Short mmCIF file of C-alpha atoms in Angstrom, two decimals:
data_model
loop_
_atom_site.label_atom_id
_atom_site.label_comp_id
_atom_site.label_asym_id
_atom_site.label_seq_id
_atom_site.Cartn_x
_atom_site.Cartn_y
_atom_site.Cartn_z
CA MET A 171 144.99 55.72 92.25
CA SER A 172 143.49 58.54 94.24
CA PHE A 173 140.89 57.71 96.34
CA PRO A 174 137.37 59.60 95.83
CA SER A 175 137.44 63.04 97.22
CA LEU A 176 136.16 63.82 100.49
CA SER A 177 133.03 65.31 99.03
CA THR A 178 132.11 62.02 97.57
CA PRO A 179 130.13 59.04 99.40
CA ARG A 180 133.17 56.89 99.38
CA TYR A 181 133.83 57.54 103.30
CA PRO A 182 131.33 58.84 105.88
CA PRO A 183 130.39 62.44 105.90
CA MET A 184 133.43 64.95 106.51
CA THR A 185 131.93 65.51 110.03
CA GLN A 186 132.53 61.77 110.99
CA LEU A 187 135.97 61.62 109.72
CA SER A 188 139.04 61.89 111.88
CA GLU A 189 141.85 64.36 110.91
CA THR A 190 144.11 61.30 110.27
CA VAL A 191 141.61 59.80 107.70
CA LYS A 192 141.18 63.13 106.00
CA GLU A 193 144.84 63.43 105.44
CA LEU A 194 145.51 59.81 104.45
CA ILE A 195 142.74 60.00 101.82
CA THR A 196 144.51 62.83 100.10
CA LYS A 197 147.80 60.86 100.15
CA ALA A 198 146.57 57.41 99.17
CA ARG A 199 147.40 56.51 95.69
CA ILE A 200 148.04 53.26 93.85
CA VAL A 201 149.54 54.26 90.63
CA SER A 202 152.76 56.00 89.70
CA PHE A 203 154.08 56.96 86.20
CA ALA A 204 157.20 58.52 87.28
CA GLU A 205 159.32 55.63 85.83
CA TRP A 206 157.47 55.66 82.45
CA GLU A 207 159.61 58.42 80.74
CA GLN A 208 161.75 55.64 78.95
CA SER A 209 158.67 54.14 77.08
CA HIS A 210 156.13 57.20 76.85
CA SER A 211 156.50 60.70 75.83
CA LYS A 212 155.49 63.53 78.44
CA ALA A 213 152.24 63.94 76.42
CA GLY A 214 151.43 60.40 76.82
CA ILE A 215 152.17 60.13 80.56
CA ALA A 216 149.95 63.20 80.84
CA ILE A 217 147.02 61.26 79.27
CA PHE A 218 147.50 58.67 82.08
CA GLN A 219 148.03 61.15 84.85
CA THR A 220 145.04 62.98 83.91
CA ALA A 221 142.84 59.90 84.06
CA ASP A 222 144.20 58.77 87.23
CA ASP A 223 143.67 62.25 88.98
CA ALA A 224 140.01 62.00 87.66
CA ARG A 225 139.66 58.37 88.86
CA CYS A 226 138.44 57.40 85.31
CA TYR A 227 139.23 54.66 82.83
CA LEU A 228 141.20 55.54 79.92
CA SER A 229 138.57 56.64 77.12
CA ASP A 230 138.80 55.38 73.50
CA GLU A 231 140.18 58.80 72.68
CA ASP A 232 143.02 58.38 75.31
CA LEU A 233 143.76 54.97 74.10
CA LEU A 234 144.08 56.02 70.58
CA GLN A 235 146.37 58.92 71.46
CA ILE A 236 148.53 56.78 73.61
CA LYS A 237 148.76 54.26 70.77
CA THR A 238 149.78 57.08 68.52
CA LEU A 239 152.44 58.56 70.88
CA SER A 240 153.84 55.25 72.02
CA PRO A 241 153.32 52.74 69.23
CA ASN A 242 156.04 50.33 70.54
CA ASN A 243 154.18 49.82 73.96
CA SER A 244 150.66 49.64 72.64
CA ALA A 245 150.36 45.87 71.85
CA LEU A 246 147.97 45.25 75.08
CA ILE A 247 145.60 48.49 74.36
CA PRO A 248 142.91 46.37 73.09
CA VAL A 249 143.01 44.38 76.50
CA ALA A 250 142.59 47.49 78.55
CA GLN A 251 139.74 48.52 76.33
CA LEU A 252 138.08 45.21 76.90
CA LEU A 253 138.46 45.09 80.53
CA ARG A 254 137.30 48.76 80.87
CA ASP A 255 134.07 47.75 78.95
CA ARG A 256 133.57 44.72 80.96
CA ALA A 257 134.53 46.30 84.46
CA ALA A 258 131.08 46.21 85.92
CA GLU A 259 130.55 42.48 85.37
CA ILE A 260 134.18 41.75 86.45
CA VAL A 261 133.63 43.50 89.75
CA ASP A 262 130.16 41.87 90.24
CA GLU A 263 131.84 38.39 89.87
CA ALA A 264 134.65 39.40 92.37
CA ARG A 265 131.88 40.69 94.86
CA GLU A 266 130.07 37.45 94.63
CA GLN A 267 133.20 35.36 95.20
CA VAL A 268 133.94 37.61 98.48
CA LEU A 269 130.29 37.02 99.59
CA ALA A 270 130.56 33.38 98.97
CA ILE A 271 133.53 32.98 100.96
CA TYR A 272 132.82 35.33 103.69
CA PRO A 273 128.98 35.21 103.85
CA GLU A 274 128.71 37.03 107.02
CA ILE A 275 131.10 39.87 106.07
CA THR A 276 128.15 42.32 105.35
CA GLN A 277 126.00 41.27 108.34
CA PRO A 278 126.13 43.24 111.60
CA GLY A 279 129.49 42.76 113.18
CA GLY A 280 131.06 41.93 109.83
CA GLY A 281 134.02 43.80 108.46
CA LEU A 282 131.89 45.15 105.50
CA TYR A 283 128.80 46.41 107.70
CA PRO A 284 127.02 48.66 107.49
CA PRO A 285 125.96 48.76 103.86
CA GLU A 286 128.02 51.80 103.12
CA ARG A 287 131.22 49.92 103.98
CA ALA A 288 130.34 47.16 101.55
CA GLN A 289 129.65 49.81 98.73
CA ALA A 290 133.19 51.33 99.49
CA CYS A 291 134.64 47.94 99.24
CA TRP A 292 133.00 47.27 95.58
CA ARG A 293 133.98 50.82 94.53
CA ASP A 294 137.61 49.90 95.50
CA PHE A 295 137.43 46.71 93.46
CA TRP A 296 136.25 49.01 90.42
CA HIS A 297 139.39 51.23 91.08
CA PHE A 298 141.90 48.24 91.35
CA LEU A 299 140.83 47.24 87.96
CA ARG A 300 141.18 50.73 86.67
CA CYS A 301 144.71 51.04 87.81
CA ILE A 302 145.60 47.59 86.37
CA THR A 303 144.32 48.71 83.14
CA TYR A 304 146.59 51.52 83.27
CA GLY A 305 149.66 49.33 83.59
CA ILE A 306 148.38 47.02 80.69
CA ALA A 307 147.62 49.97 78.43
CA GLY A 308 151.19 51.40 79.21
CA GLY A 309 152.76 47.96 78.88
CA HIS A 310 154.20 48.34 82.46
CA ALA A 311 153.46 45.35 84.96
CA GLU A 312 155.22 47.32 87.87
CA TYR A 313 152.89 50.52 87.84
CA THR A 314 152.37 51.17 91.68
CA ASN A 315 153.31 53.95 93.86
CA PRO A 316 155.15 52.74 97.00
CA THR A 317 154.69 55.89 98.99
CA GLY A 318 150.92 56.19 97.82
CA LEU A 319 150.42 52.53 98.79
CA HIS A 320 152.02 53.02 102.15
CA TYR A 321 149.22 55.71 102.88
CA MET A 322 146.62 53.56 101.52
CA ASN A 323 147.96 50.79 104.01
CA LEU A 324 147.54 53.17 106.73
CA LEU A 325 144.14 54.37 105.73
CA TYR A 326 143.00 50.97 105.41
CA GLN A 327 144.38 50.08 108.91
CA GLU A 328 142.53 53.29 110.36
CA LEU A 329 139.38 52.39 108.56
CA GLN A 330 139.76 48.74 109.67
CA VAL A 331 138.97 47.46 106.19
CA PRO A 332 139.18 43.52 106.04
CA ILE A 333 142.31 43.29 104.02
CA GLU A 334 141.85 39.26 103.40
CA ALA A 335 138.51 39.93 101.92
CA MET A 336 140.13 42.68 99.64
CA VAL A 337 142.98 40.47 98.61
CA LEU A 338 140.41 37.76 97.75
CA GLY A 339 138.42 40.08 95.63
CA LEU A 340 141.55 41.29 93.70
CA LYS A 341 142.35 37.68 92.92
CA SER A 342 138.84 37.30 91.88
CA ILE A 343 139.05 40.13 89.55
CA LYS A 344 142.20 38.66 88.10
CA ALA A 345 140.33 35.37 87.43
CA ALA A 346 137.08 37.11 86.10
CA SER A 347 139.31 39.33 83.90
CA LEU A 348 141.65 36.66 82.46
CA LYS A 349 138.90 34.32 81.39
CA ARG A 350 137.46 37.18 79.16
CA CYS A 351 140.79 37.42 77.40
CA GLN A 352 142.27 35.17 74.58
CA ALA A 353 144.13 32.20 76.05
CA ASN A 354 147.32 33.24 74.51
CA GLN A 355 147.24 36.37 76.30
CA GLN A 356 146.65 35.29 79.76
CA GLU A 357 150.22 34.48 80.78
CA THR A 358 151.33 37.87 79.53
CA LEU A 359 148.47 39.66 81.34
CA ALA A 360 148.80 37.67 84.91
CA PRO A 361 151.73 39.78 86.12
CA TYR A 362 149.77 42.94 85.91
CA PHE A 363 147.14 41.57 88.38
CA ASP A 364 149.83 39.77 90.48
CA HIS A 365 151.81 42.90 91.10
CA LEU A 366 148.79 44.57 92.78
CA ILE A 367 147.83 41.50 94.66
CA ILE A 368 151.19 41.28 96.02
CA GLN A 369 151.30 44.79 97.14
CA LEU A 370 147.97 44.62 98.79
CA ALA A 371 148.61 41.33 100.58
CA THR A 372 151.67 42.94 102.31
CA PHE A 373 149.03 45.22 104.13
CA GLN A 374 148.19 42.20 106.31
CA ILE A 375 151.47 42.04 107.99
CA GLN A 376 152.25 45.46 108.86
#
């Protein structure tokens, strides 16, 4: 994942950002497709990369092309499509869970105050699910970019993002997503969520 560009409202205006934060934003990414060459053609990988660079979910056309190019790794594409289409409600459920456990987090003095910080958090939930759907669509449960996550960790530290709440949100995204999938698919799908949960949880101890 690439964080939204500095021209978007993901973070405070450019004039309020430190040079360190500006640099970290450009380097923080969740996903890497570097190890996918054994399962996907260059054309297929390019579809994933283009979507990630644009910070977009894969479109129906994208998914159809991926299925055509890599039919042996396309079994879970319908799940990626389902989660994309239900992303808003999945994120809403995750937000509600975070607010239920941390009711003061959006109040003055809380980790997601003022409201701009809370909105940034919910947008990150949306991006977390987006990146998970890439892994699912590609059949790769280990889809993260260690270097990009390192810079994301530094960025979160710099911005004092409440990691425990973010991890809870990601776990809630997993629960909300799996309950929308067929019961016989849930065991197969869980590792795609667990992989990112584990990565994000390590941010707490660094």
